[in-house]
PDB file of N, CA and C in Angstrom:
ATOM      1  N   MET J   1     -18.168  11.544 -18.544  1.00  0.00           N
ATOM      2  CA  MET J   1     -18.578  11.005 -19.507  1.00  0.00           C
ATOM      3  C   MET J   1     -19.794  11.606 -19.991  1.00  0.00           C
ATOM      4  N   ASP J   2     -19.639  11.504 -21.233  1.00  0.00           N
ATOM      5  CA  ASP J   2     -20.458  12.636 -21.827  1.00  0.00           C
ATOM      6  C   ASP J   2     -21.883  11.870 -22.174  1.00  0.00           C
ATOM      7  N   ASN J   3     -23.439  12.252 -21.603  1.00  0.00           N
ATOM      8  CA  ASN J   3     -24.377  11.041 -22.054  1.00  0.00           C
ATOM      9  C   ASN J   3     -24.406  10.810 -23.138  1.00  0.00           C
ATOM     10  N   ARG J   4     -24.342  12.322 -24.617  1.00  0.00           N
ATOM     11  CA  ARG J   4     -24.255  11.905 -26.272  1.00  0.00           C
ATOM     12  C   ARG J   4     -23.347  11.229 -26.490  1.00  0.00           C
ATOM     13  N   HIS J   5     -21.981  10.556 -25.810  1.00  0.00           N
ATOM     14  CA  HIS J   5     -21.138   9.259 -26.131  1.00  0.00           C
ATOM     15  C   HIS J   5     -21.849   7.936 -25.489  1.00  0.00           C
ATOM     16  N   VAL J   6     -21.735   8.224 -24.415  1.00  0.00           N
ATOM     17  CA  VAL J   6     -22.810   6.755 -23.766  1.00  0.00           C
ATOM     18  C   VAL J   6     -24.150   6.514 -24.337  1.00  0.00           C
ATOM     19  N   LYS J   7     -24.642   7.165 -25.357  1.00  0.00           N
ATOM     20  CA  LYS J   7     -26.064   6.803 -25.932  1.00  0.00           C
ATOM     21  C   LYS J   7     -25.386   6.326 -27.212  1.00  0.00           C
ATOM     22  N   GLN J   8     -24.535   7.052 -27.953  1.00  0.00           N
ATOM     23  CA  GLN J   8     -23.867   6.212 -29.116  1.00  0.00           C
ATOM     24  C   GLN J   8     -23.337   5.155 -28.851  1.00  0.00           C
ATOM     25  N   THR J   9     -22.231   5.160 -27.727  1.00  0.00           N
ATOM     26  CA  THR J   9     -21.675   3.618 -27.573  1.00  0.00           C
ATOM     27  C   THR J   9     -22.668   2.912 -27.737  1.00  0.00           C
ATOM     28  N   ALA J  10     -23.915   2.690 -26.808  1.00  0.00           N
ATOM     29  CA  ALA J  10     -24.634   1.937 -26.682  1.00  0.00           C
ATOM     30  C   ALA J  10     -25.665   0.907 -27.413  1.00  0.00           C
ATOM     31  N   GLU J  11     -26.024   2.341 -28.630  1.00  0.00           N
ATOM     32  CA  GLU J  11     -26.670   2.052 -29.754  1.00  0.00           C
ATOM     33  C   GLU J  11     -25.807   1.524 -30.459  1.00  0.00           C
ATOM     34  N   GLN J  12     -24.423   1.616 -30.632  1.00  0.00           N
ATOM     35  CA  GLN J  12     -23.650   0.574 -31.026  1.00  0.00           C
ATOM     36  C   GLN J  12     -23.609  -0.632 -31.226  1.00  0.00           C
ATOM     37  N   PHE J  13     -23.701  -1.262 -29.699  1.00  0.00           N
ATOM     38  CA  PHE J  13     -23.026  -2.207 -29.398  1.00  0.00           C
ATOM     39  C   PHE J  13     -24.321  -2.820 -29.567  1.00  0.00           C
ATOM     40  N   GLU J  14     -25.267  -2.341 -29.908  1.00  0.00           N
ATOM     41  CA  GLU J  14     -26.887  -2.851 -29.663  1.00  0.00           C
ATOM     42  C   GLU J  14     -26.772  -3.322 -31.049  1.00  0.00           C
ATOM     43  N   SER J  15     -26.533  -2.129 -31.653  1.00  0.00           N
ATOM     44  CA  SER J  15     -26.211  -2.926 -33.367  1.00  0.00           C
ATOM     45  C   SER J  15     -25.343  -3.863 -33.747  1.00  0.00           C
ATOM     46  N   LEU J  16     -24.315  -3.578 -33.208  1.00  0.00           N
ATOM     47  CA  LEU J  16     -24.010  -5.150 -33.291  1.00  0.00           C
ATOM     48  C   LEU J  16     -24.301  -6.144 -32.712  1.00  0.00           C
ATOM     49  N   LEU J  17     -25.146  -6.682 -31.680  1.00  0.00           N
ATOM     50  CA  LEU J  17     -26.176  -8.050 -31.275  1.00  0.00           C
ATOM     51  C   LEU J  17     -26.934  -8.352 -32.229  1.00  0.00           C
ATOM     52  N   ILE J  18     -27.651  -7.124 -32.948  1.00  0.00           N
ATOM     53  CA  ILE J  18     -28.319  -7.492 -33.801  1.00  0.00           C
ATOM     54  C   ILE J  18     -28.382  -7.280 -34.759  1.00  0.00           C
ATOM     55  N   GLY J  19     -27.161  -6.968 -35.981  1.00  0.00           N
ATOM     56  CA  GLY J  19     -26.038  -7.541 -36.649  1.00  0.00           C
ATOM     57  C   GLY J  19     -26.294  -9.079 -36.621  1.00  0.00           C
ATOM     58  N   GLN J  20     -25.070  -9.064 -35.280  1.00  0.00           N
ATOM     59  CA  GLN J  20     -25.161 -10.995 -35.537  1.00  0.00           C
ATOM     60  C   GLN J  20     -26.132 -11.635 -35.131  1.00  0.00           C
ATOM     61  N   ILE J  21     -27.249 -11.091 -35.085  1.00  0.00           N
ATOM     62  CA  ILE J  21     -28.620 -12.462 -34.261  1.00  0.00           C
ATOM     63  C   ILE J  21     -28.846 -12.726 -36.086  1.00  0.00           C
ATOM     64  N   MET J  22     -28.942 -11.761 -36.440  1.00  0.00           N
ATOM     65  CA  MET J  22     -29.538 -11.688 -37.749  1.00  0.00           C
ATOM     66  C   MET J  22     -28.746 -12.290 -39.085  1.00  0.00           C
ATOM     67  N   HIS J  23     -27.626 -11.959 -38.930  1.00  0.00           N
ATOM     68  CA  HIS J  23     -26.171 -12.822 -39.307  1.00  0.00           C
ATOM     69  C   HIS J  23     -26.732 -14.073 -39.299  1.00  0.00           C
ATOM     70  N   SER J  24     -26.748 -14.669 -38.069  1.00  0.00           N
ATOM     71  CA  SER J  24     -26.671 -15.901 -37.334  1.00  0.00           C
ATOM     72  C   SER J  24     -28.307 -16.706 -37.554  1.00  0.00           C
ATOM     73  N   MET J  25     -29.263 -15.965 -37.869  1.00  0.00           N
ATOM     74  CA  MET J  25     -30.293 -16.266 -38.327  1.00  0.00           C
ATOM     75  C   MET J  25     -30.474 -17.104 -40.286  1.00  0.00           C
ATOM     76  N   ARG J  26     -29.961 -15.974 -41.162  1.00  0.00           N
ATOM     77  CA  ARG J  26     -29.136 -16.281 -42.364  1.00  0.00           C
ATOM     78  C   ARG J  26     -28.754 -17.261 -42.670  1.00  0.00           C
ATOM     79  N   ALA J  27     -27.342 -17.557 -42.028  1.00  0.00           N
ATOM     80  CA  ALA J  27     -27.072 -18.392 -41.802  1.00  0.00           C
ATOM     81  C   ALA J  27     -27.730 -19.533 -41.745  1.00  0.00           C
ATOM     82  N   SER J  28     -28.298 -19.915 -40.740  1.00  0.00           N
ATOM     83  CA  SER J  28     -29.199 -21.052 -40.232  1.00  0.00           C
ATOM     84  C   SER J  28     -29.615 -21.403 -41.305  1.00  0.00           C
ATOM     85  N   SER J  29     -30.221 -20.752 -42.485  1.00  0.00           N
ATOM     86  CA  SER J  29     -31.269 -21.189 -42.987  1.00  0.00           C
ATOM     87  C   SER J  29     -30.864 -21.493 -44.068  1.00  0.00           C
ATOM     88  N   GLY J  30     -29.382 -21.607 -44.756  1.00  0.00           N
ATOM     89  CA  GLY J  30     -29.544 -22.434 -45.084  1.00  0.00           C
ATOM     90  C   GLY J  30     -29.460 -21.287 -46.760  1.00  0.00           C
ATOM     91  N   GLY J  31     -29.627 -20.315 -46.668  1.00  0.00           N
ATOM     92  CA  GLY J  31     -29.193 -19.361 -48.320  1.00  0.00           C
ATOM     93  C   GLY J  31     -29.823 -18.325 -47.995  1.00  0.00           C
ATOM     94  N   GLY J  32     -29.965 -17.653 -48.735  1.00  0.00           N
ATOM     95  CA  GLY J  32     -30.155 -15.377 -48.664  1.00  0.00           C
ATOM     96  C   GLY J  32     -31.731 -15.891 -47.532  1.00  0.00           C
ATOM     97  N   TRP J  33     -32.231 -14.400 -47.872  1.00  0.00           N
ATOM     98  CA  TRP J  33     -32.848 -14.034 -47.245  1.00  0.00           C
ATOM     99  C   TRP J  33     -34.417 -14.716 -47.950  1.00  0.00           C
ATOM    100  N   MET J  34     -34.317 -14.669 -49.544  1.00  0.00           N
ATOM    101  CA  MET J  34     -35.169 -15.012 -50.529  1.00  0.00           C
ATOM    102  C   MET J  34     -35.338 -16.577 -50.313  1.00  0.00           C
ATOM    103  N   GLY J  35     -34.467 -17.728 -49.353  1.00  0.00           N
ATOM    104  CA  GLY J  35     -34.722 -18.603 -49.654  1.00  0.00           C
ATOM    105  C   GLY J  35     -34.062 -19.138 -50.327  1.00  0.00           C
ATOM    106  N   THR J  36     -33.239 -19.087 -51.061  1.00  0.00           N
ATOM    107  CA  THR J  36     -32.456 -19.628 -51.699  1.00  0.00           C
ATOM    108  C   THR J  36     -30.610 -18.999 -51.866  1.00  0.00           C
ATOM    109  N   GLY J  37     -30.000 -20.124 -52.215  1.00  0.00           N
ATOM    110  CA  GLY J  37     -28.777 -20.089 -52.177  1.00  0.00           C
ATOM    111  C   GLY J  37     -28.032 -18.373 -52.845  1.00  0.00           C
ATOM    112  N   GLU J  38     -27.262 -18.469 -52.653  1.00  0.00           N
ATOM    113  CA  GLU J  38     -26.829 -16.924 -53.127  1.00  0.00           C
ATOM    114  C   GLU J  38     -25.811 -16.905 -53.162  1.00  0.00           C
ATOM    115  N   ASP J  39     -24.944 -16.289 -54.215  1.00  0.00           N
ATOM    116  CA  ASP J  39     -23.457 -16.043 -54.366  1.00  0.00           C
ATOM    117  C   ASP J  39     -22.467 -14.582 -53.799  1.00  0.00           C
ATOM    118  N   GLN J  40     -21.422 -14.401 -54.223  1.00  0.00           N
ATOM    119  CA  GLN J  40     -21.194 -13.979 -53.682  1.00  0.00           C
ATOM    120  C   GLN J  40     -21.317 -12.674 -53.347  1.00  0.00           C
ATOM    121  N   ALA J  41     -22.143 -12.277 -54.750  1.00  0.00           N
ATOM    122  CA  ALA J  41     -22.491 -10.619 -54.536  1.00  0.00           C
ATOM    123  C   ALA J  41     -23.665 -10.493 -53.396  1.00  0.00           C
ATOM    124  N   GLY J  42     -24.659 -12.058 -53.349  1.00  0.00           N
ATOM    125  CA  GLY J  42     -25.613 -11.867 -52.159  1.00  0.00           C
ATOM    126  C   GLY J  42     -25.061 -11.679 -51.436  1.00  0.00           C
ATOM    127  N   SER J  43     -23.825 -12.314 -50.822  1.00  0.00           N
ATOM    128  CA  SER J  43     -24.071 -12.212 -49.417  1.00  0.00           C
ATOM    129  C   SER J  43     -23.956 -11.081 -48.962  1.00  0.00           C
ATOM    130  N   THR J  44     -22.566 -10.613 -49.831  1.00  0.00           N
ATOM    131  CA  THR J  44     -21.962  -9.430 -49.246  1.00  0.00           C
ATOM    132  C   THR J  44     -23.361  -7.837 -49.043  1.00  0.00           C
ATOM    133  N   MET J  45     -24.580  -7.946 -50.754  1.00  0.00           N
ATOM    134  CA  MET J  45     -25.262  -6.976 -50.328  1.00  0.00           C
ATOM    135  C   MET J  45     -26.082  -7.852 -48.866  1.00  0.00           C
ATOM    136  N   GLY J  46     -26.314  -9.380 -48.089  1.00  0.00           N
ATOM    137  CA  GLY J  46     -27.166  -9.042 -47.738  1.00  0.00           C
ATOM    138  C   GLY J  46     -26.092  -8.652 -46.153  1.00  0.00           C
ATOM    139  N   ASP J  47     -24.751  -8.831 -46.150  1.00  0.00           N
ATOM    140  CA  ASP J  47     -23.911  -8.478 -45.026  1.00  0.00           C
ATOM    141  C   ASP J  47     -24.931  -7.152 -44.322  1.00  0.00           C
ATOM    142  N   PHE J  48     -24.243  -6.098 -46.133  1.00  0.00           N
ATOM    143  CA  PHE J  48     -24.726  -4.477 -45.913  1.00  0.00           C
ATOM    144  C   PHE J  48     -25.923  -4.154 -45.200  1.00  0.00           C
ATOM    145  N   ALA J  49     -27.692  -4.881 -46.070  1.00  0.00           N
ATOM    146  CA  ALA J  49     -28.313  -4.362 -45.560  1.00  0.00           C
ATOM    147  C   ALA J  49     -28.677  -5.345 -44.273  1.00  0.00           C
ATOM    148  N   GLU J  50     -28.041  -6.366 -44.133  1.00  0.00           N
ATOM    149  CA  GLU J  50     -27.965  -6.949 -42.031  1.00  0.00           C
ATOM    150  C   GLU J  50     -28.035  -5.579 -41.051  1.00  0.00           C
ATOM    151  N   GLN J  51     -26.376  -5.538 -41.809  1.00  0.00           N
ATOM    152  CA  GLN J  51     -25.958  -4.340 -41.243  1.00  0.00           C
ATOM    153  C   GLN J  51     -26.762  -2.620 -40.858  1.00  0.00           C
ATOM    154  N   HIS J  52     -27.207  -2.536 -41.969  1.00  0.00           N
ATOM    155  CA  HIS J  52     -27.996  -0.973 -42.462  1.00  0.00           C
ATOM    156  C   HIS J  52     -29.140  -1.324 -41.446  1.00  0.00           C
ATOM    157  N   LEU J  53     -30.094  -2.288 -41.100  1.00  0.00           N
ATOM    158  CA  LEU J  53     -31.582  -2.825 -40.801  1.00  0.00           C
ATOM    159  C   LEU J  53     -30.484  -2.808 -39.158  1.00  0.00           C
ATOM    160  N   ALA J  54     -29.918  -3.200 -38.836  1.00  0.00           N
ATOM    161  CA  ALA J  54     -29.500  -3.347 -37.260  1.00  0.00           C
ATOM    162  C   ALA J  54     -29.254  -1.594 -36.972  1.00  0.00           C
ATOM    163  N   GLN J  55     -28.697  -1.245 -37.726  1.00  0.00           N
ATOM    164  CA  GLN J  55     -28.212  -0.070 -36.961  1.00  0.00           C
ATOM    165  C   GLN J  55     -29.363   1.005 -36.938  1.00  0.00           C
ATOM    166  N   VAL J  56     -30.475   1.111 -37.955  1.00  0.00           N
ATOM    167  CA  VAL J  56     -31.403   1.613 -38.194  1.00  0.00           C
ATOM    168  C   VAL J  56     -32.087   1.114 -36.512  1.00  0.00           C
ATOM    169  N   MET J  57     -32.769  -0.020 -36.560  1.00  0.00           N
ATOM    170  CA  MET J  57     -33.387  -1.107 -34.946  1.00  0.00           C
ATOM    171  C   MET J  57     -32.831  -0.191 -34.127  1.00  0.00           C
ATOM    172  N   ALA J  58     -31.392  -0.084 -33.325  1.00  0.00           N
ATOM    173  CA  ALA J  58     -31.211   0.474 -32.556  1.00  0.00           C
ATOM    174  C   ALA J  58     -31.075   0.974 -32.320  1.00  0.00           C
ATOM    175  N   GLN J  59     -31.185   2.457 -33.184  1.00  0.00           N
ATOM    176  CA  GLN J  59     -31.498   3.854 -33.625  1.00  0.00           C
ATOM    177  C   GLN J  59     -32.862   4.577 -33.132  1.00  0.00           C
ATOM    178  N   GLN J  60     -34.060   3.295 -33.733  1.00  0.00           N
ATOM    179  CA  GLN J  60     -35.438   3.292 -32.678  1.00  0.00           C
ATOM    180  C   GLN J  60     -35.525   2.760 -31.581  1.00  0.00           C
ATOM    181  N   GLY J  61     -34.664   2.455 -30.472  1.00  0.00           N
ATOM    182  CA  GLY J  61     -35.418   2.101 -29.600  1.00  0.00           C
ATOM    183  C   GLY J  61     -34.865  -0.075 -29.987  1.00  0.00           C
ATOM    184  N   GLY J  62     -34.823  -0.387 -30.776  1.00  0.00           N
ATOM    185  CA  GLY J  62     -34.166  -2.332 -30.615  1.00  0.00           C
ATOM    186  C   GLY J  62     -35.441  -2.877 -29.908  1.00  0.00           C
ATOM    187  N   PHE J  63     -33.482  -3.709 -29.160  1.00  0.00           N
ATOM    188  CA  PHE J  63     -34.572  -4.400 -27.945  1.00  0.00           C
ATOM    189  C   PHE J  63     -34.457  -3.582 -26.498  1.00  0.00           C
ATOM    190  N   GLY J  64     -34.600  -2.347 -26.647  1.00  0.00           N
ATOM    191  CA  GLY J  64     -34.393  -2.314 -25.725  1.00  0.00           C
ATOM    192  C   GLY J  64     -32.899  -2.259 -23.964  1.00  0.00           C
ATOM    193  N   LEU J  65     -31.724  -2.752 -25.027  1.00  0.00           N
ATOM    194  CA  LEU J  65     -30.735  -2.637 -24.798  1.00  0.00           C
ATOM    195  C   LEU J  65     -29.761  -1.301 -24.207  1.00  0.00           C
ATOM    196  N   ALA J  66     -29.552  -0.275 -25.152  1.00  0.00           N
ATOM    197  CA  ALA J  66     -29.473   0.860 -25.729  1.00  0.00           C
ATOM    198  C   ALA J  66     -29.598   1.563 -24.409  1.00  0.00           C
ATOM    199  N   SER J  67     -30.803   1.660 -23.745  1.00  0.00           N
ATOM    200  CA  SER J  67     -31.080   2.879 -23.305  1.00  0.00           C
ATOM    201  C   SER J  67     -30.728   1.689 -21.916  1.00  0.00           C
ATOM    202  N   LEU J  68     -30.569   0.149 -21.292  1.00  0.00           N
ATOM    203  CA  LEU J  68     -30.294  -0.287 -20.220  1.00  0.00           C
ATOM    204  C   LEU J  68     -28.972  -0.479 -20.176  1.00  0.00           C
ATOM    205  N   ILE J  69     -28.178  -0.324 -21.188  1.00  0.00           N
ATOM    206  CA  ILE J  69     -27.074  -0.209 -21.160  1.00  0.00           C
ATOM    207  C   ILE J  69     -26.128   1.212 -20.478  1.00  0.00           C
ATOM    208  N   GLN J  70     -27.136   2.391 -21.227  1.00  0.00           N
ATOM    209  CA  GLN J  70     -26.734   3.917 -20.936  1.00  0.00           C
ATOM    210  C   GLN J  70     -27.176   3.923 -19.319  1.00  0.00           C
ATOM    211  N   GLN J  71     -28.654   3.516 -19.230  1.00  0.00           N
ATOM    212  CA  GLN J  71     -28.564   3.488 -17.689  1.00  0.00           C
ATOM    213  C   GLN J  71     -27.347   3.271 -16.512  1.00  0.00           C
ATOM    214  N   GLY J  72     -27.388   2.239 -17.904  1.00  0.00           N
ATOM    215  CA  GLY J  72     -25.891   1.822 -16.362  1.00  0.00           C
ATOM    216  C   GLY J  72     -24.817   2.057 -16.358  1.00  0.00           C
ATOM    217  N   LEU J  73     -24.510   2.971 -17.503  1.00  0.00           N
ATOM    218  CA  LEU J  73     -22.896   3.387 -17.816  1.00  0.00           C
ATOM    219  C   LEU J  73     -22.795   4.656 -16.557  1.00  0.00           C
ATOM    220  N   THR J  74     -24.394   5.094 -16.594  1.00  0.00           N
ATOM    221  CA  THR J  74     -24.942   6.653 -16.600  1.00  0.00           C
ATOM    222  C   THR J  74     -24.399   6.347 -15.267  1.00  0.00           C
ATOM    223  N   ARG J  75     -25.090   5.903 -13.968  1.00  0.00           N
ATOM    224  CA  ARG J  75     -25.282   5.348 -12.661  1.00  0.00           C
ATOM    225  C   ARG J  75     -23.387   5.026 -12.874  1.00  0.00           C
ATOM    226  N   ALA J  76     -23.274   4.220 -12.855  1.00  0.00           N
ATOM    227  CA  ALA J  76     -21.462   3.577 -12.820  1.00  0.00           C
ATOM    228  C   ALA J  76     -20.879   5.123 -12.757  1.00  0.00           C
ATOM    229  N   SER J  77     -21.005   6.348 -13.101  1.00  0.00           N
ATOM    230  CA  SER J  77     -20.238   7.321 -13.454  1.00  0.00           C
ATOM    231  C   SER J  77     -20.488   7.946 -12.776  1.00  0.00           C
ATOM    232  N   ASP J  78     -21.677   7.917 -11.868  1.00  0.00           N
ATOM    233  CA  ASP J  78     -22.119   9.149 -11.732  1.00  0.00           C
ATOM    234  C   ASP J  78     -20.665   8.744 -10.075  1.00  0.00           C
ATOM    235  N   PRO J  79     -20.560   9.904  -9.075  1.00  0.00           N
ATOM    236  CA  PRO J  79     -20.435   9.984  -7.451  1.00  0.00           C
ATOM    237  C   PRO J  79     -20.893   9.428  -6.741  1.00  0.00           C
ATOM    238  N   ALA J  80     -20.755   8.650  -5.954  1.00  0.00           N
ATOM    239  CA  ALA J  80     -21.423   8.214  -4.542  1.00  0.00           C
ATOM    240  C   ALA J  80     -21.660   9.511  -3.545  1.00  0.00           C
ATOM    241  N   PRO J  81     -23.064   8.211  -3.438  1.00  0.00           N
ATOM    242  CA  PRO J  81     -23.514   9.521  -2.320  1.00  0.00           C
ATOM    243  C   PRO J  81     -22.069   9.688  -1.035  1.00  0.00           C
ATOM    244  N   ALA J  82     -22.130  11.156  -0.619  1.00  0.00           N
ATOM    245  CA  ALA J  82     -21.070  10.972   0.593  1.00  0.00           C
ATOM    246  C   ALA J  82     -21.403  10.948   1.503  1.00  0.00           C
ATOM    247  N   ILE J  83     -21.137  10.231   3.460  1.00  0.00           N
ATOM    248  CA  ILE J  83     -22.128  10.870   4.570  1.00  0.00           C
ATOM    249  C   ILE J  83     -21.053  11.428   5.575  1.00  0.00           C
ATOM    250  N   SER J  84     -22.105  12.531   5.784  1.00  0.00           N
ATOM    251  CA  SER J  84     -21.441  13.053   7.318  1.00  0.00           C
ATOM    252  C   SER J  84     -21.120  12.166   8.085  1.00  0.00           C
ATOM    253  N   THR J  85     -20.472  12.258   8.975  1.00  0.00           N
ATOM    254  CA  THR J  85     -20.017  11.296  10.119  1.00  0.00           C
ATOM    255  C   THR J  85     -19.870  12.364  11.439  1.00  0.00           C
ATOM    256  N   GLY J  86     -20.094  13.595  10.849  1.00  0.00           N
ATOM    257  CA  GLY J  86     -19.811  15.171  12.087  1.00  0.00           C
ATOM    258  C   GLY J  86     -18.224  15.282  12.128  1.00  0.00           C
ATOM    259  N   GLU J  87     -17.119  13.912  12.037  1.00  0.00           N
ATOM    260  CA  GLU J  87     -15.995  13.901  12.582  1.00  0.00           C
ATOM    261  C   GLU J  87     -15.244  14.758  10.842  1.00  0.00           C
ATOM    262  N   SER J  88     -15.808  13.676   9.585  1.00  0.00           N
ATOM    263  CA  SER J  88     -15.443  13.284   8.559  1.00  0.00           C
ATOM    264  C   SER J  88     -16.008  13.099   7.529  1.00  0.00           C
ATOM    265  N   THR J  89     -16.224  13.460   6.405  1.00  0.00           N
ATOM    266  CA  THR J  89     -16.701  12.810   5.500  1.00  0.00           C
ATOM    267  C   THR J  89     -16.599  11.696   4.683  1.00  0.00           C
ATOM    268  N   ARG J  90     -17.338  10.546   4.239  1.00  0.00           N
ATOM    269  CA  ARG J  90     -17.106   9.509   4.018  1.00  0.00           C
ATOM    270  C   ARG J  90     -17.485   8.962   2.712  1.00  0.00           C
ATOM    271  N   THR J  91     -17.209   7.943   1.522  1.00  0.00           N
ATOM    272  CA  THR J  91     -18.283   7.827   0.640  1.00  0.00           C
ATOM    273  C   THR J  91     -18.636   6.108   0.874  1.00  0.00           C
ATOM    274  N   LEU J  92     -20.391   6.075   0.376  1.00  0.00           N
ATOM    275  CA  LEU J  92     -20.332   5.064   0.528  1.00  0.00           C
ATOM    276  C   LEU J  92     -21.278   4.797  -1.702  1.00  0.00           C
ATOM    277  N   ALA J  93     -20.504   3.764  -1.076  1.00  0.00           N
ATOM    278  CA  ALA J  93     -20.895   2.922  -2.791  1.00  0.00           C
ATOM    279  C   ALA J  93     -21.554   1.348  -1.831  1.00  0.00           C
ATOM    280  N   LEU J  94     -23.038   2.079  -3.302  1.00  0.00           N
ATOM    281  CA  LEU J  94     -24.163   1.044  -2.963  1.00  0.00           C
ATOM    282  C   LEU J  94     -23.865   0.038  -4.098  1.00  0.00           C
ATOM    283  N   PRO J  95     -24.470  -0.538  -3.563  1.00  0.00           N
ATOM    284  CA  PRO J  95     -24.482  -2.098  -5.044  1.00  0.00           C
ATOM    285  C   PRO J  95     -25.695  -1.283  -5.937  1.00  0.00           C
ATOM    286  N   SER J  96     -25.157  -2.078  -7.304  1.00  0.00           N
ATOM    287  CA  SER J  96     -26.380  -1.777  -7.928  1.00  0.00           C
ATOM    288  C   SER J  96     -27.567  -1.895  -7.916  1.00  0.00           C
ATOM    289  N   THR J  97     -27.819  -2.852  -6.900  1.00  0.00           N
ATOM    290  CA  THR J  97     -29.181  -3.641  -6.689  1.00  0.00           C
ATOM    291  C   THR J  97     -30.140  -2.688  -5.704  1.00  0.00           C
ATOM    292  N   LEU J  98     -29.496  -2.099  -4.954  1.00  0.00           N
ATOM    293  CA  LEU J  98     -29.834  -0.892  -3.862  1.00  0.00           C
ATOM    294  C   LEU J  98     -29.835   0.376  -4.539  1.00  0.00           C
ATOM    295  N   ALA J  99     -29.407   0.796  -5.838  1.00  0.00           N
ATOM    296  CA  ALA J  99     -29.231   2.308  -6.173  1.00  0.00           C
ATOM    297  C   ALA J  99     -30.572   3.268  -5.767  1.00  0.00           C
ATOM    298  N   LEU J 100     -30.149   4.543  -5.082  1.00  0.00           N
ATOM    299  CA  LEU J 100     -31.341   5.209  -4.948  1.00  0.00           C
ATOM    300  C   LEU J 100     -31.558   5.532  -6.253  1.00  0.00           C
ATOM    301  N   LYS J 101     -33.082   6.272  -6.561  1.00  0.00           N
ATOM    302  CA  LYS J 101     -33.296   6.946  -7.571  1.00  0.00           C
ATOM    303  C   LYS J 101     -34.247   8.381  -7.253  1.00  0.00           C
TER     304      LYS J 101
END
């Protein structure tokens, strides 16, 4: 798994999450971002603004979820360390809480 693709995927996921949070905030306020009701055009513009802001936030670090996801995916794709018993080599899988650093 290419680290660049892992990073992009993690940022996209965080961007989607941030966008959903922002959309929920706007919907729960009962109106647009400016506190007034909005028409279809205003709603569409708000959706685009939320999406773009969420992407920028995720690229700039956002909530830090993208880096945690990237670390988890990178660890999960690393081969498990091998243990030599003299007779044969066996693979040891460690739980993520016991991962060697």
